Short mmCIF file of C-alpha atoms in Angstrom, two decimals:
data_model
loop_
_atom_site.label_atom_id
_atom_site.label_comp_id
_atom_site.label_asym_id
_atom_site.label_seq_id
_atom_site.Cartn_x
_atom_site.Cartn_y
_atom_site.Cartn_z
CA MET A 28 -128.55 49.02 21.31
CA LEU A 29 -130.96 47.40 23.75
CA LEU A 30 -134.46 48.60 22.92
CA ALA A 31 -138.03 47.88 23.98
CA GLY A 32 -140.93 48.23 21.60
CA ILE A 33 -144.65 47.99 22.31
CA ASP A 34 -147.32 47.74 19.62
CA ILE A 35 -150.81 48.56 20.94
CA GLY A 36 -152.93 46.92 18.27
CA THR A 37 -156.66 46.71 17.69
CA LEU A 38 -156.70 43.02 18.61
CA THR A 39 -153.28 42.22 20.09
CA CYS A 40 -150.73 44.08 22.18
CA ARG A 41 -147.11 43.05 21.69
CA LEU A 42 -143.92 43.64 23.64
CA LEU A 43 -140.42 43.07 22.29
CA VAL A 44 -137.08 43.71 23.98
CA ALA A 45 -134.17 43.19 21.60
CA GLU A 46 -130.58 44.06 20.87
CA VAL A 47 -130.63 45.87 17.55
CA ASN A 48 -127.60 46.79 15.49
CA PRO A 49 -128.54 48.02 11.99
CA PRO A 50 -128.41 46.98 9.28
CA GLY A 51 -128.65 43.27 10.05
CA GLU A 52 -128.26 42.19 13.67
CA PHE A 53 -131.35 41.53 15.75
CA THR A 54 -131.36 39.45 18.96
CA VAL A 55 -134.57 38.93 20.93
CA VAL A 56 -134.07 39.29 24.70
CA ASP A 57 -137.69 39.19 25.87
CA ALA A 58 -141.11 39.06 24.22
CA ASP A 59 -144.77 38.88 25.13
CA ARG A 60 -148.09 39.25 23.36
CA ARG A 61 -151.64 39.35 24.64
CA ILE A 62 -154.94 39.34 22.78
CA LEU A 63 -156.78 42.21 24.50
CA ARG A 64 -159.22 43.46 21.82
CA LEU A 65 -158.74 47.14 22.49
CA GLY A 66 -160.72 47.89 19.33
CA GLU A 67 -163.90 46.01 20.14
CA GLY A 68 -166.86 48.21 19.24
CA VAL A 69 -164.68 51.04 17.87
CA ASP A 70 -165.90 50.50 14.29
CA GLN A 71 -169.50 51.12 15.41
CA HIS A 72 -169.15 53.53 18.32
CA LYS A 73 -165.85 55.32 17.51
CA ARG A 74 -164.87 55.04 21.16
CA LEU A 75 -162.58 52.81 23.18
CA SER A 76 -164.60 51.02 25.86
CA GLN A 77 -163.67 51.38 29.50
CA ALA A 78 -163.21 47.61 29.87
CA ALA A 79 -160.89 47.41 26.85
CA MET A 80 -158.80 50.34 28.08
CA ASP A 81 -158.57 48.71 31.52
CA ARG A 82 -157.23 45.50 29.99
CA VAL A 83 -154.58 47.28 27.97
CA VAL A 84 -153.44 49.67 30.71
CA SER A 85 -153.14 46.76 33.15
CA THR A 86 -150.92 44.92 30.67
CA LEU A 87 -148.80 48.00 30.03
CA ILE A 88 -148.24 48.41 33.77
CA ASP A 89 -147.01 44.79 33.88
CA TRP A 90 -144.70 45.43 30.94
CA LYS A 91 -143.37 48.64 32.50
CA GLU A 92 -142.32 46.64 35.54
CA LYS A 93 -140.80 43.93 33.35
CA THR A 94 -138.77 46.34 31.21
CA THR A 95 -137.31 48.26 34.16
CA LYS A 96 -134.95 45.33 34.82
CA TYR A 97 -133.20 45.94 31.49
CA PRO A 98 -130.60 48.70 30.86
CA LEU A 99 -132.56 50.06 27.91
CA ASP A 100 -131.19 52.58 25.42
CA GLY A 101 -134.70 53.48 24.34
CA VAL A 102 -138.39 52.59 24.45
CA VAL A 103 -140.92 53.15 21.68
CA VAL A 104 -144.67 52.66 22.17
CA VAL A 105 -147.01 52.90 19.20
CA ALA A 106 -150.75 52.55 18.66
CA THR A 107 -152.58 51.78 15.44
CA SER A 108 -156.09 51.67 13.98
CA ALA A 109 -158.31 51.43 17.09
CA VAL A 110 -156.63 54.34 18.86
CA ARG A 111 -156.30 56.58 15.83
CA GLU A 112 -160.03 56.17 15.04
CA SER A 113 -161.41 56.57 18.56
CA GLU A 114 -162.89 59.88 19.70
CA ASN A 115 -161.67 59.34 23.27
CA ARG A 116 -158.08 58.49 22.34
CA LYS A 117 -156.74 61.48 24.33
CA ASP A 118 -158.21 60.01 27.52
CA PHE A 119 -156.55 56.67 26.79
CA LEU A 120 -153.17 58.22 25.93
CA ALA A 121 -153.23 60.40 29.06
CA ARG A 122 -154.01 57.39 31.18
CA VAL A 123 -151.14 55.36 29.69
CA THR A 124 -148.71 58.21 30.35
CA GLN A 125 -149.98 58.70 33.89
CA GLU A 126 -149.81 54.98 34.75
CA THR A 127 -146.53 54.06 32.98
CA GLY A 128 -144.68 57.26 32.09
CA TRP A 129 -144.67 56.21 28.43
CA GLU A 130 -145.67 58.52 25.60
CA VAL A 131 -147.62 56.73 22.87
CA GLU A 132 -147.12 57.56 19.21
CA ILE A 133 -150.24 57.08 17.08
CA LEU A 134 -149.15 55.79 13.69
CA THR A 135 -150.92 56.82 10.50
CA GLY A 136 -151.78 53.95 8.17
CA ASP A 137 -148.91 54.86 5.85
CA GLU A 138 -146.41 55.11 8.69
CA GLU A 139 -147.62 51.78 10.06
CA ALA A 140 -146.96 50.26 6.64
CA ARG A 141 -143.50 51.85 6.43
CA ARG A 142 -142.38 50.46 9.77
CA THR A 143 -143.95 47.09 9.03
CA LEU A 144 -141.84 47.01 5.87
CA LEU A 145 -138.70 47.67 7.94
CA GLY A 146 -139.56 44.67 10.08
CA ILE A 147 -140.40 42.38 7.17
CA ARG A 148 -137.18 43.24 5.30
CA PHE A 149 -135.14 42.46 8.41
CA GLY A 150 -136.40 38.87 8.48
CA LEU A 151 -136.51 38.02 4.77
CA PRO A 152 -134.10 35.68 3.00
CA PRO A 153 -131.47 37.82 1.17
CA ALA A 154 -132.65 36.59 -2.24
CA ILE A 155 -136.03 38.34 -1.87
CA ALA A 156 -135.65 42.01 -2.77
CA ASN A 157 -139.01 42.70 -4.42
CA PHE A 158 -142.32 41.60 -2.93
CA PHE A 159 -145.94 42.43 -2.10
CA GLY A 160 -146.23 42.82 1.68
CA LEU A 161 -149.50 42.17 3.49
CA ASP A 162 -150.15 43.02 7.15
CA ILE A 163 -153.65 41.90 8.21
CA GLY A 164 -154.46 43.69 11.44
CA GLY A 165 -157.46 43.96 13.72
CA GLY A 166 -158.71 47.29 12.40
CA SER A 167 -156.75 47.89 9.21
CA THR A 168 -154.76 46.01 6.60
CA GLU A 169 -151.55 47.45 5.18
CA CYS A 170 -150.44 46.61 1.65
CA ILE A 171 -146.88 47.34 0.55
CA LEU A 172 -145.33 47.07 -2.90
CA ALA A 173 -141.58 46.89 -2.27
CA HIS A 174 -138.97 47.12 -5.01
CA SER A 175 -135.25 47.25 -4.30
CA GLY A 176 -133.77 50.70 -4.78
CA MET A 177 -137.18 52.37 -5.06
CA ALA A 178 -139.48 54.02 -2.53
CA PRO A 179 -142.19 51.52 -1.53
CA ALA A 180 -145.81 52.06 -2.51
CA VAL A 181 -148.05 51.69 0.55
CA ILE A 182 -151.76 51.81 1.20
CA SER A 183 -153.71 51.26 4.42
CA LEU A 184 -157.18 49.73 4.03
CA ASP A 185 -160.14 50.08 6.42
CA LEU A 186 -160.22 46.32 6.63
CA GLY A 187 -159.25 44.20 9.61
CA VAL A 188 -160.33 41.02 11.36
CA VAL A 189 -162.15 42.73 14.25
CA ARG A 190 -163.82 45.21 11.90
CA LEU A 191 -164.95 42.47 9.47
CA LEU A 192 -166.19 40.25 12.30
CA GLU A 193 -168.26 43.04 13.84
CA ARG A 194 -169.64 44.29 10.53
CA VAL A 195 -170.46 41.07 8.71
CA LEU A 196 -169.45 37.75 10.29
CA ARG A 197 -171.84 37.96 13.25
CA LEU A 198 -173.07 34.36 13.35
CA ASP A 199 -170.95 31.46 14.55
CA PRO A 200 -170.31 29.56 12.42
CA PRO A 201 -170.84 32.16 9.68
CA THR A 202 -173.44 31.53 6.98
CA ILE A 203 -172.53 31.27 3.30
CA GLN A 204 -174.33 34.60 2.79
CA GLU A 205 -172.12 36.23 5.44
CA ILE A 206 -168.99 34.87 3.75
CA HIS A 207 -170.18 36.37 0.45
CA GLN A 208 -170.87 39.71 2.18
CA ALA A 209 -167.37 39.60 3.69
CA GLU A 210 -165.87 38.92 0.25
CA ALA A 211 -167.76 41.93 -1.15
CA CYS A 212 -166.38 44.18 1.64
CA ILE A 213 -162.86 42.87 1.02
CA ASP A 214 -163.10 43.26 -2.76
CA GLU A 215 -164.26 46.86 -2.39
CA GLU A 216 -161.14 47.68 -0.37
CA LEU A 217 -158.80 45.68 -2.63
CA ALA A 218 -159.98 47.74 -5.61
CA LYS A 219 -158.14 50.64 -3.96
CA VAL A 220 -154.92 48.60 -4.04
CA SER A 221 -155.26 47.96 -7.77
CA LYS A 222 -155.87 51.66 -8.34
CA ALA A 223 -152.89 52.69 -6.19
CA PHE A 224 -150.36 50.09 -7.35
CA GLY A 225 -151.39 49.43 -10.95
CA THR A 226 -150.42 46.06 -12.37
CA PHE A 227 -147.64 43.95 -10.91
CA SER A 228 -146.56 40.35 -11.37
CA GLY A 229 -143.69 37.96 -10.84
CA ILE A 230 -143.05 38.94 -7.21
CA PRO A 231 -143.81 36.91 -4.07
CA LEU A 232 -146.49 37.66 -1.50
CA VAL A 233 -145.12 38.09 2.03
CA GLY A 234 -147.70 38.04 4.83
CA THR A 235 -147.22 39.10 8.44
CA ALA A 236 -149.20 39.56 11.70
CA GLY A 237 -151.38 37.22 13.72
CA SER A 238 -153.83 35.85 11.17
CA VAL A 239 -151.11 34.84 8.73
CA THR A 240 -148.73 33.40 11.34
CA THR A 241 -151.61 31.52 12.98
CA LEU A 242 -152.59 29.96 9.66
CA ALA A 243 -148.97 28.88 9.20
CA ALA A 244 -149.01 27.24 12.64
CA MET A 245 -152.36 25.56 11.90
CA SER A 246 -151.22 24.38 8.49
CA GLN A 247 -148.36 22.55 10.21
CA GLY A 248 -150.53 21.34 13.10
CA LEU A 249 -148.18 22.84 15.68
CA PRO A 250 -149.28 22.01 19.25
CA ARG A 251 -147.69 25.27 20.42
CA TYR A 252 -146.43 28.34 18.57
CA GLU A 253 -142.86 28.02 17.31
CA SER A 254 -141.51 31.12 15.61
CA ALA A 255 -138.67 29.20 13.95
CA ARG A 256 -141.17 26.92 12.18
CA VAL A 257 -143.61 29.71 11.29
CA HIS A 258 -141.08 32.28 10.02
CA ASN A 259 -140.46 31.88 6.25
CA TYR A 260 -143.00 29.04 6.03
CA GLU A 261 -144.85 28.91 2.71
CA LEU A 262 -148.63 28.80 2.84
CA THR A 263 -150.34 27.61 -0.35
CA LEU A 264 -153.70 28.91 -1.55
CA SER A 265 -155.06 25.35 -1.52
CA SER A 266 -154.07 24.87 2.14
CA ILE A 267 -155.72 28.19 3.06
CA LYS A 268 -158.92 27.13 1.31
CA GLY A 269 -158.84 23.83 3.19
CA LEU A 270 -158.38 25.56 6.54
CA GLU A 271 -161.16 28.02 5.72
CA GLN A 272 -163.56 25.19 4.93
CA ASP A 273 -162.73 23.57 8.26
CA LEU A 274 -162.91 26.83 10.24
CA THR A 275 -166.25 27.96 8.79
CA THR A 276 -168.02 24.72 9.71
CA LYS A 277 -167.03 24.94 13.39
CA THR A 278 -168.02 27.18 16.28
CA GLY A 279 -165.45 29.20 18.20
CA PRO A 280 -165.05 26.66 21.02
CA GLN A 281 -164.74 23.83 18.47
CA ARG A 282 -162.01 25.73 16.60
CA LEU A 283 -159.92 25.88 19.77
CA ALA A 284 -159.38 22.12 19.44
CA MET A 285 -157.53 22.71 16.15
CA PRO A 286 -153.75 22.61 16.66
CA GLY A 287 -152.02 25.95 16.14
CA LEU A 288 -154.96 28.18 17.11
CA GLU A 289 -154.37 30.19 20.27
CA PRO A 290 -157.23 31.22 22.59
CA GLY A 291 -158.55 34.66 21.66
CA ARG A 292 -158.34 34.04 17.92
CA GLU A 293 -161.11 31.46 17.66
CA TYR A 294 -163.55 33.98 16.15
CA VAL A 295 -161.35 36.47 14.28
CA ILE A 296 -159.36 33.76 12.47
CA VAL A 297 -162.27 33.23 10.07
CA ALA A 298 -162.11 36.88 8.97
CA GLY A 299 -158.32 36.73 8.62
CA THR A 300 -158.50 33.59 6.49
CA VAL A 301 -161.09 35.07 4.13
CA ILE A 302 -159.05 38.29 3.76
CA LEU A 303 -155.87 36.38 2.92
CA ARG A 304 -157.68 34.12 0.44
CA ARG A 305 -159.28 37.04 -1.39
CA VAL A 306 -155.96 38.92 -1.61
CA MET A 307 -154.33 35.85 -3.14
CA GLU A 308 -157.19 35.20 -5.56
CA THR A 309 -157.45 38.86 -6.57
CA PHE A 310 -153.77 39.38 -7.33
CA GLY A 311 -152.94 35.90 -8.61
CA PHE A 312 -150.77 34.58 -5.77
CA ASP A 313 -150.75 30.80 -5.29
CA ARG A 314 -148.55 30.94 -2.18
CA CYS A 315 -147.72 33.26 0.68
CA LEU A 316 -144.34 33.46 2.41
CA VAL A 317 -144.99 33.94 6.13
CA SER A 318 -142.97 36.48 8.09
CA ASP A 319 -142.91 36.45 11.88
CA PHE A 320 -141.22 39.87 11.59
CA GLY A 321 -143.52 42.86 11.21
CA LEU A 322 -144.51 46.10 12.89
CA ARG A 323 -143.16 45.12 16.33
CA GLU A 324 -139.70 44.52 14.89
CA GLY A 325 -139.99 47.46 12.51
CA ILE A 326 -140.53 50.03 15.26
CA LEU A 327 -137.29 48.85 16.91
CA VAL A 328 -135.32 48.93 13.66
CA ASP A 329 -136.66 52.46 13.06
CA LYS A 330 -135.76 53.56 16.61
CA ALA A 331 -132.26 52.06 16.32
CA GLY A 332 -131.68 53.91 13.05
CA LYS A 333 -132.72 57.24 14.60
CA LEU A 334 -130.53 56.73 17.67
CA LYS A 335 -127.59 55.74 15.48
CA ASN A 336 -127.98 58.93 13.43
CA LEU A 337 -128.11 61.00 16.60
CA GLY A 338 -124.93 59.33 17.82
#
């Protein structure tokens, strides 16, 4: 099946066109991603700004034109934290439908985690059946405890890189006090994970989404993003601490000179690094396996499964 999937995220919008044949075949035909910050100001004002909506709708119009050249079997468009929290989401959704003809599905936090898990599983080495999945987003962070043959335990936290940046990490570079405040915010949310999941040990941490994949690219000093070198790369806690020390002593423009950091992430990467470090310290992980497969792939795997069942 040739499918197109679009993930309208709080920070980044992603397009993926792929041939999907469950349970294991996945061939990328076309892909694009743009850092558009749809969720800027949503944490404070609970509304999507006109400028942010303009940026996203303009991109979706471009992608509509791009996808019409493919003989698609289906298209799925989803939105996450920023849209589900905004009071004017109906205006945004109506505008997207009017401009592109696409209907947008707003994912709950739990459903976002479920489809992220589908994507992660698709790209994991076969030997890894049980793991702790971490999806650090712009507005929320999804945690997934996956055990083979059992229903996954999932929890969505009100914790994301845009949210943390706007709430706490306001200075650039951030002060030590701001870093401590960020850690306190993170720890408060992570306490919910401990309560929901109980104790667990002996399983790997698998991280996905932009902060984690960017840290993998930076750890390797990649001059440009290479999915093949990022996917299934192992980030160590010591390397994350080293990158954090470097990132927190620089300003945004100075960070852009660091190999592996794409424009648009020069401010939010600090928040993403602190979140990942605190997750690893809290739950005793000394390394993180990086997955370049996540929600974008998961929504296509989910769509392919539904179409297959209908057939």
